[in-house]
Short mmCIF file of C-alpha atoms and ligand atoms in Angstrom, two decimals:
data_model
loop_
_atom_site.label_atom_id
_atom_site.label_comp_id
_atom_site.label_asym_id
_atom_site.label_seq_id
_atom_site.Cartn_x
_atom_site.Cartn_y
_atom_site.Cartn_z
CA MET B 1 90.25 92.33 105.23
CA ASN B 2 92.02 90.64 108.16
CA LYS B 3 95.47 89.10 107.90
CA ARG B 4 95.42 85.65 106.29
CA LEU B 5 97.62 82.62 106.85
CA ILE B 6 99.60 81.42 103.81
CA ARG B 7 101.97 78.91 105.40
CA GLU B 8 102.91 78.30 109.01
CA ASN B 9 104.00 81.69 110.45
CA ILE B 10 103.66 83.42 107.06
CA TYR B 11 100.76 85.81 106.55
CA TRP B 12 99.23 87.94 103.84
CA LEU B 13 98.56 91.45 105.06
CA GLY B 14 97.46 94.40 103.00
CA ALA B 15 94.50 96.17 101.52
CA VAL B 16 92.10 95.37 98.70
CA ASP B 17 91.30 98.55 96.79
CA TRP B 18 87.99 97.62 95.17
CA ASP B 19 87.13 101.12 93.99
CA ARG B 20 90.34 102.46 92.46
CA ARG B 21 90.03 103.02 88.72
CA LEU B 22 93.26 104.84 87.83
CA PHE B 23 96.88 104.35 88.84
CA ASP B 24 99.62 106.98 88.50
CA SER B 25 96.87 109.22 87.06
CA LEU B 26 97.48 107.20 83.88
CA ILE B 27 96.79 103.48 84.05
CA PRO B 28 93.17 102.25 83.97
CA LEU B 29 92.28 99.73 86.69
CA PRO B 30 89.04 98.15 85.47
CA ASP B 31 89.16 95.54 88.24
CA GLY B 32 90.58 97.64 91.10
CA THR B 33 93.78 96.39 92.74
CA SER B 34 95.34 95.27 95.99
CA TYR B 35 98.46 96.28 97.90
CA ASN B 36 99.87 93.08 99.40
CA ALA B 37 102.26 93.05 102.32
CA TYR B 38 103.53 89.91 104.02
CA LEU B 39 104.51 89.08 107.59
CA ILE B 40 107.04 86.34 108.26
CA GLU B 41 107.53 85.23 111.86
CA GLY B 42 110.79 83.35 112.24
CA SER B 43 111.83 81.59 115.43
CA GLU B 44 114.00 84.58 116.34
CA LYS B 45 113.09 87.55 114.17
CA THR B 46 110.01 88.92 112.45
CA ALA B 47 109.97 90.63 109.07
CA LEU B 48 107.34 92.70 107.31
CA LEU B 49 107.65 92.74 103.52
CA ASP B 50 106.33 95.96 101.93
CA THR B 51 103.40 98.07 103.10
CA VAL B 52 100.33 99.63 101.42
CA ASP B 53 99.30 102.76 99.57
CA PRO B 54 98.96 105.64 102.09
CA PRO B 55 95.18 106.14 101.69
CA MET B 56 94.76 102.58 103.03
CA GLU B 57 97.37 102.71 105.79
CA ASP B 58 94.79 102.25 108.55
CA VAL B 59 93.95 98.82 107.13
CA LEU B 60 97.55 97.67 107.51
CA MET B 61 97.96 99.26 110.92
CA ALA B 62 94.85 97.44 112.16
CA GLN B 63 96.32 94.14 110.93
CA LEU B 64 99.52 94.86 112.85
CA LYS B 65 97.65 95.23 116.15
CA GLY B 66 98.78 92.44 118.42
CA ILE B 67 102.13 92.10 116.65
CA SER B 68 104.64 92.72 119.42
CA LYS B 69 107.75 93.32 117.32
CA ILE B 70 109.02 93.78 113.82
CA ASP B 71 112.76 93.42 113.46
CA TYR B 72 113.02 93.99 109.72
CA MET B 73 110.94 95.78 107.14
CA VAL B 74 111.83 94.75 103.62
CA SER B 75 111.09 97.39 100.99
CA HIS B 76 111.37 95.78 97.57
CA HIS B 77 110.39 98.91 95.66
CA ALA B 78 110.26 102.59 96.58
CA GLU B 79 107.04 103.44 94.74
CA GLN B 80 104.57 104.69 97.30
CA ASP B 81 101.86 102.07 96.74
CA HIS B 82 104.25 99.69 98.56
CA SER B 83 106.47 102.02 100.56
CA GLY B 84 104.04 104.79 101.46
CA THR B 85 103.15 103.41 104.91
CA ILE B 86 106.73 102.64 105.99
CA GLY B 87 106.91 105.84 108.05
CA ARG B 88 103.77 104.95 109.98
CA VAL B 89 105.01 101.40 110.63
CA LEU B 90 108.38 102.74 111.80
CA GLU B 91 106.58 104.97 114.30
CA LYS B 92 104.99 101.87 115.83
CA PHE B 93 108.14 99.72 115.57
CA PRO B 94 111.02 102.24 115.90
CA ASP B 95 113.68 99.53 116.27
CA ALA B 96 112.90 97.92 112.92
CA ARG B 97 115.66 98.05 110.30
CA LEU B 98 114.57 98.90 106.78
CA VAL B 99 116.09 96.33 104.39
CA VAL B 100 116.70 97.74 100.91
CA THR B 101 119.01 97.92 97.91
CA ALA B 102 121.50 100.80 97.97
CA ARG B 103 119.50 102.59 95.28
CA ALA B 104 116.25 102.20 97.22
CA LYS B 105 117.83 103.80 100.27
CA THR B 106 118.47 107.08 98.50
CA MET B 107 115.08 106.98 96.82
CA LEU B 108 113.22 106.37 100.08
CA MET B 109 115.17 109.18 101.75
CA ASP B 110 114.14 111.49 98.90
CA LEU B 111 110.54 110.34 98.54
CA LEU B 112 109.54 109.68 102.15
CA HIS B 113 112.24 111.46 104.20
CA ILE B 114 113.14 108.26 106.07
CA PRO B 115 116.13 108.90 108.38
CA GLU B 116 119.43 107.43 107.17
CA ASP B 117 120.07 105.40 110.34
CA LYS B 118 117.01 103.21 109.73
CA PHE B 119 118.42 101.41 106.70
CA LEU B 120 120.11 98.05 106.24
CA ILE B 121 121.47 97.73 102.70
CA VAL B 122 121.59 94.24 101.23
CA ASP B 123 123.64 93.09 98.25
CA ASP B 124 122.42 90.89 95.44
CA GLY B 125 122.22 87.32 96.78
CA GLN B 126 122.68 88.30 100.42
CA THR B 127 120.70 86.36 103.04
CA LEU B 128 119.15 87.39 106.33
CA SER B 129 118.22 84.85 108.98
CA LEU B 130 115.00 85.08 110.96
CA GLY B 131 115.99 81.92 112.92
CA ASP B 132 114.26 79.01 111.26
CA LYS B 133 113.51 81.05 108.12
CA THR B 134 116.00 82.62 105.72
CA LEU B 135 115.36 85.55 103.41
CA LYS B 136 117.48 85.74 100.28
CA PHE B 137 117.46 89.04 98.40
CA ILE B 138 117.70 88.94 94.62
CA HIS B 139 118.26 92.25 92.89
CA THR B 140 115.91 92.61 89.93
CA PRO B 141 116.48 96.13 88.64
CA TRP B 142 113.97 97.92 86.42
CA VAL B 143 110.91 95.97 87.48
CA HIS B 144 109.97 98.75 86.84
CA TRP B 145 112.13 101.25 88.72
CA PRO B 146 115.92 101.01 89.05
CA GLU B 147 116.00 100.00 92.73
CA THR B 148 113.78 96.91 92.68
CA MET B 149 114.54 93.54 94.25
CA VAL B 150 112.62 90.41 95.25
CA THR B 151 112.90 88.11 98.28
CA TYR B 152 113.14 84.33 98.17
CA LEU B 153 112.13 82.55 101.36
CA GLU B 154 114.44 79.56 101.16
CA GLU B 155 112.77 77.06 103.51
CA ASP B 156 109.28 77.58 102.04
CA ARG B 157 110.40 78.25 98.45
CA ILE B 158 108.22 81.35 98.22
CA LEU B 159 109.20 84.26 95.99
CA PHE B 160 107.94 87.62 97.23
CA SER B 161 108.08 89.50 93.96
CA CYS B 162 106.47 92.91 94.56
CA ASP B 163 105.39 94.36 91.15
CA PHE B 164 107.07 91.49 89.24
CA PHE B 165 104.31 89.03 88.19
CA GLY B 166 101.69 91.29 89.78
CA SER B 167 98.19 91.96 88.48
CA HIS B 168 95.70 94.67 89.27
CA ILE B 169 92.74 92.72 90.55
CA ALA B 170 90.61 93.38 93.62
CA THR B 171 89.26 90.08 94.93
CA SER B 172 88.62 88.20 98.15
CA ASP B 173 90.43 85.17 96.66
CA LEU B 174 93.91 84.87 98.15
CA TYR B 175 95.18 82.51 95.42
CA VAL B 176 94.71 82.46 91.67
CA THR B 177 91.34 80.87 90.98
CA ASP B 178 90.75 81.97 87.38
CA GLN B 179 93.97 81.63 85.41
CA CYS B 180 92.54 83.26 82.25
CA ARG B 181 91.47 86.35 84.17
CA VAL B 182 94.79 86.68 85.94
CA TYR B 183 96.70 86.08 82.69
CA GLU B 184 94.95 89.05 81.11
CA ALA B 185 95.40 91.29 84.15
CA ALA B 186 99.07 90.34 84.51
CA LYS B 187 99.68 90.93 80.80
CA ARG B 188 97.99 94.33 81.07
CA TYR B 189 100.24 95.17 84.01
CA PHE B 190 103.36 93.96 82.20
CA ALA B 191 102.44 95.99 79.11
CA GLU B 192 101.75 99.18 81.00
CA ILE B 193 104.88 99.40 83.13
CA MET B 194 107.43 96.67 82.34
CA MET B 195 107.44 96.31 78.57
CA PRO B 196 109.83 99.28 78.13
CA PHE B 197 112.43 97.32 80.14
CA GLY B 198 111.86 93.98 78.38
CA SER B 199 115.53 93.10 77.89
CA ILE B 200 116.33 93.67 81.57
CA ILE B 201 113.20 91.80 82.62
CA ALA B 202 114.48 88.88 80.52
CA LYS B 203 117.76 88.92 82.47
CA ASN B 204 115.85 89.01 85.75
CA LEU B 205 113.78 86.02 84.62
CA ASP B 206 116.99 84.15 83.84
CA LYS B 207 118.24 84.86 87.35
CA LEU B 208 115.12 83.33 88.85
CA ARG B 209 115.60 80.08 86.89
CA ASP B 210 118.19 79.05 89.49
CA TYR B 211 115.50 78.87 92.17
CA LYS B 212 112.90 76.23 92.94
CA ILE B 213 109.77 78.36 93.34
CA ASP B 214 106.66 76.74 94.80
CA MET B 215 104.74 79.98 95.20
CA ILE B 216 104.93 83.56 93.98
CA ALA B 217 103.48 86.17 96.31
CA PRO B 218 103.31 89.49 94.44
CA SER B 219 102.34 92.87 95.88
CA HIS B 220 99.33 93.32 93.59
CA GLY B 221 96.64 90.73 92.94
CA GLN B 222 96.45 87.07 93.83
CA ILE B 223 99.16 84.67 94.99
CA TYR B 224 100.35 82.05 92.49
CA ASP B 225 100.39 78.66 94.25
CA ASP B 226 101.21 77.04 90.87
CA PRO B 227 103.54 79.67 89.41
CA ALA B 228 105.10 77.91 86.40
CA TRP B 229 102.55 79.32 83.95
CA ILE B 230 103.06 82.97 84.84
CA ILE B 231 106.86 82.60 84.59
CA GLU B 232 106.35 81.00 81.17
CA ALA B 233 103.98 83.81 80.14
CA TYR B 234 106.54 86.44 81.08
CA GLY B 235 109.13 84.53 79.06
CA GLN B 236 106.84 84.72 76.01
CA TRP B 237 106.12 88.42 76.49
CA VAL B 238 109.77 89.41 76.70
CA ASN B 239 111.47 86.79 74.51
CA GLY B 240 108.80 85.48 72.15
CA PRO B 241 108.48 86.77 68.57
CA PRO B 242 105.69 89.22 67.71
CA LYS B 243 102.53 87.76 66.22
CA ASN B 244 100.88 88.02 62.82
CA LEU B 245 98.88 90.94 64.16
CA VAL B 246 98.25 94.54 63.11
CA VAL B 247 97.22 96.90 65.89
CA LEU B 248 95.26 99.80 64.49
CA PRO B 249 94.67 102.67 66.91
CA TYR B 250 92.64 105.29 65.12
CA VAL B 251 90.49 108.38 65.45
CA SER B 252 88.05 109.73 62.89
CA MET B 253 86.28 113.10 62.90
CA HIS B 254 83.83 112.84 60.01
CA GLY B 255 84.10 109.19 58.94
CA SER B 256 86.72 109.31 56.16
CA THR B 257 89.58 107.94 58.24
CA ARG B 258 87.22 105.32 59.65
CA GLN B 259 86.33 104.29 56.10
CA MET B 260 90.04 103.78 55.39
CA VAL B 261 90.46 101.83 58.64
CA ASP B 262 87.60 99.51 57.74
CA TYR B 263 88.90 98.98 54.21
CA LEU B 264 92.41 98.16 55.42
CA THR B 265 91.03 95.86 58.12
CA ALA B 266 89.05 93.89 55.54
CA ALA B 267 92.02 93.69 53.16
CA LEU B 268 94.38 92.48 55.88
CA THR B 269 91.86 89.96 57.16
CA GLU B 270 91.44 88.51 53.66
CA LYS B 271 95.19 88.02 53.53
CA GLY B 272 95.22 86.12 56.82
CA VAL B 273 96.56 88.93 59.01
CA ARG B 274 94.79 89.48 62.32
CA VAL B 275 93.76 93.05 63.14
CA GLU B 276 92.78 94.73 66.41
CA LEU B 277 91.12 98.15 66.22
CA PHE B 278 91.12 100.79 68.95
CA ASP B 279 88.85 103.82 68.62
CA LEU B 280 91.15 106.13 70.57
CA PRO B 281 88.73 108.67 72.04
CA VAL B 282 86.89 105.89 73.87
CA THR B 283 89.47 103.11 74.13
CA ASP B 284 90.96 101.63 77.27
CA ILE B 285 94.68 102.33 76.84
CA GLY B 286 95.48 99.26 78.92
CA LYS B 287 93.86 97.09 76.21
CA LEU B 288 95.88 98.91 73.58
CA ALA B 289 99.08 98.36 75.59
CA MET B 290 98.30 94.64 75.89
CA SER B 291 97.88 94.32 72.13
CA LEU B 292 101.20 96.07 71.60
CA VAL B 293 102.92 93.21 73.46
CA ASP B 294 102.10 90.97 70.47
CA ALA B 295 101.76 93.26 67.46
CA ALA B 296 104.19 92.86 64.57
CA THR B 297 102.75 95.98 62.92
CA VAL B 298 101.12 99.18 64.13
CA VAL B 299 99.11 101.36 61.76
CA VAL B 300 98.00 104.69 63.22
CA GLY B 301 94.80 106.07 61.71
CA THR B 302 94.33 109.81 62.09
CA PRO B 303 92.70 112.74 60.39
CA THR B 304 94.67 115.94 60.04
CA VAL B 305 93.45 118.60 62.44
CA LEU B 306 95.15 121.84 63.45
CA ALA B 307 97.72 121.04 60.74
CA GLY B 308 98.87 117.82 62.39
CA PRO B 309 97.67 114.47 63.75
CA HIS B 310 94.60 114.41 65.95
CA PRO B 311 95.78 114.84 69.59
CA ALA B 312 94.33 111.42 70.45
CA ALA B 313 96.50 109.81 67.76
CA ALA B 314 99.53 111.79 68.94
CA TYR B 315 98.91 110.55 72.50
CA ALA B 316 98.67 106.92 71.36
CA THR B 317 101.85 107.29 69.31
CA PHE B 318 103.68 108.90 72.24
CA LEU B 319 102.51 106.06 74.48
CA ALA B 320 103.57 103.35 72.01
CA ASN B 321 106.99 104.99 71.72
CA ALA B 322 107.34 105.06 75.51
CA LEU B 323 106.25 101.43 75.90
CA ARG B 324 108.85 100.20 73.36
CA PRO B 325 106.99 97.13 72.09
CA LYS B 326 108.62 94.50 69.85
CA THR B 327 106.68 95.89 66.87
CA GLN B 328 108.66 95.64 63.62
CA PHE B 329 106.59 97.64 61.10
CA LEU B 330 104.69 100.90 61.34
CA SER B 331 102.56 103.04 59.08
CA ILE B 332 100.00 105.84 59.06
CA ILE B 333 96.70 106.23 57.27
CA GLY B 334 94.20 109.07 57.33
CA SER B 335 92.29 111.81 55.65
CA TYR B 336 93.01 115.55 55.51
CA GLY B 337 91.07 118.58 54.35
CA TRP B 338 93.66 120.83 52.73
CA GLY B 339 97.17 119.99 54.02
CA GLY B 340 99.30 119.67 57.14
CA LYS B 341 102.26 117.82 58.63
CA THR B 342 100.63 114.74 60.09
CA VAL B 343 103.20 112.21 58.87
CA GLU B 344 106.20 114.39 59.78
CA THR B 345 104.83 115.05 63.27
CA LEU B 346 104.12 111.38 64.03
CA ALA B 347 107.43 110.26 62.48
CA GLY B 348 109.20 112.56 64.92
CA MET B 349 107.55 110.81 67.86
CA ILE B 350 108.77 107.23 67.35
CA GLY B 351 112.48 107.50 68.05
CA ASN B 352 112.43 104.57 70.50
CA LEU B 353 110.83 102.15 68.08
CA LYS B 354 113.07 99.96 65.95
CA VAL B 355 110.57 99.75 63.11
CA GLU B 356 110.57 99.68 59.36
CA VAL B 357 108.14 102.34 58.14
CA ILE B 358 105.72 101.22 55.45
CA ASP B 359 104.61 103.99 53.06
CA PRO B 360 101.74 105.95 54.65
CA VAL B 361 98.43 106.40 52.82
CA LEU B 362 96.83 109.82 53.22
CA CYS B 363 93.98 111.13 51.14
CA LYS B 364 92.20 114.42 50.66
CA GLY B 365 88.61 114.21 51.84
CA ARG B 366 86.71 110.96 51.32
CA PRO B 367 88.80 108.05 50.02
CA LYS B 368 88.45 107.35 46.28
CA LYS B 369 89.62 104.38 44.24
CA ASP B 370 93.28 105.44 44.17
CA THR B 371 93.31 105.57 47.99
CA LEU B 372 91.63 102.18 48.29
CA ASP B 373 94.15 100.73 45.83
CA ALA B 374 96.95 102.17 47.97
CA LEU B 375 95.43 100.54 51.05
CA ASP B 376 95.34 97.21 49.16
CA ASN B 377 99.04 97.68 48.45
CA MET B 378 99.69 98.42 52.11
CA ALA B 379 97.84 95.25 53.12
CA ASP B 380 99.91 93.28 50.57
CA ALA B 381 103.13 94.74 51.93
CA ILE B 382 102.24 93.99 55.57
CA ALA B 383 101.11 90.44 54.78
CA SER B 384 104.33 89.77 52.81
CA LYS B 385 106.55 91.11 55.55
CA HIS B 386 104.77 89.05 58.20
CA LYS B 387 105.14 85.97 56.00
CA GLU B 388 108.84 86.64 55.39
CA GLN B 389 109.32 86.77 59.18
CA GLY B 390 107.42 83.50 59.61
CA LEU B 391 104.99 85.11 62.03
CA GLU B 392 102.03 83.10 63.29
FE1 LIG H 1 103.08 98.62 92.54
FE2 LIG H 1 105.63 100.15 90.95
O1 LIG H 1 104.35 99.93 92.24
#
């Protein structure tokens, strides 16, 4: 992809990674991704905002051919998908100053061995003039690392937001063309990396309310030329109440736990509670993370194996604990053969979650009437608690 004009003297640069299917060796990328950098040519100075993931550095370097000078490189975030090509760019433009938060400076020195004399530290709210264009740096920590900031281009009212508001989509469309598709991808991205820092994200959103923003240019996915809806969506994700939804990640070895899952799903549905099931051995964990953004209740379904929860259920529980969703209620259902410590093991893995635990339902072998009655009681309890909270 060649560089593309956004506004007069403002360009998208970067690489579209059509084939990537996993990020951080953890996060599924069903639609690939992009690493967006931006070039701003002021009347006196030129700035490059972020770079690209190292495997695609040649793409960025080709786009920089013909650029005679870069005075400033702004690094919003030290993670290597945006910072990893800084060293190569500095080799070509050795006089460029690297504009960062104080925390990013130490991180980039550690991660990329950038020499100390290259850095220009900027405070929260500080501006930098490029002549006829002014960059204002807004510190937005924990989006999703501690050093993160965004840049507001005052004259053009463009927010360069890096990971904030980003979405993992590979596309040739520069701007959002399918709002539903981007909503889902952005929510997936929020759920996977930002949800654990929801309260700080809310403060960062509040900070941005002071700015008139005509466009948001993130470092993954498409540019928002009508950004109000994605700001509103983030507000809902971090500040909105959970929904009348039970998320039910489960695994079943011989069908008994699945029978319990199906029975509970039917009982909850009859009582007007929505349910989303995730068969863990084959599920896309990004989809599960997205559902956790909204779920008032999580019920983990697991057989007992090796005297504890199935490893797939333990993984999902560990992940949910790490993602810190707004979930209010949690329980466990499942079948065992002769004994074990499934409930105790899972209960020890949810220390981050501020949840009320609803009595688990475990049964020996195939569920009989007493187990099904207990699942009816569980459905009653969940429906009542959702109603008491006024969840929709
Ligand atoms: Fe897109 Fe946190 O890096």
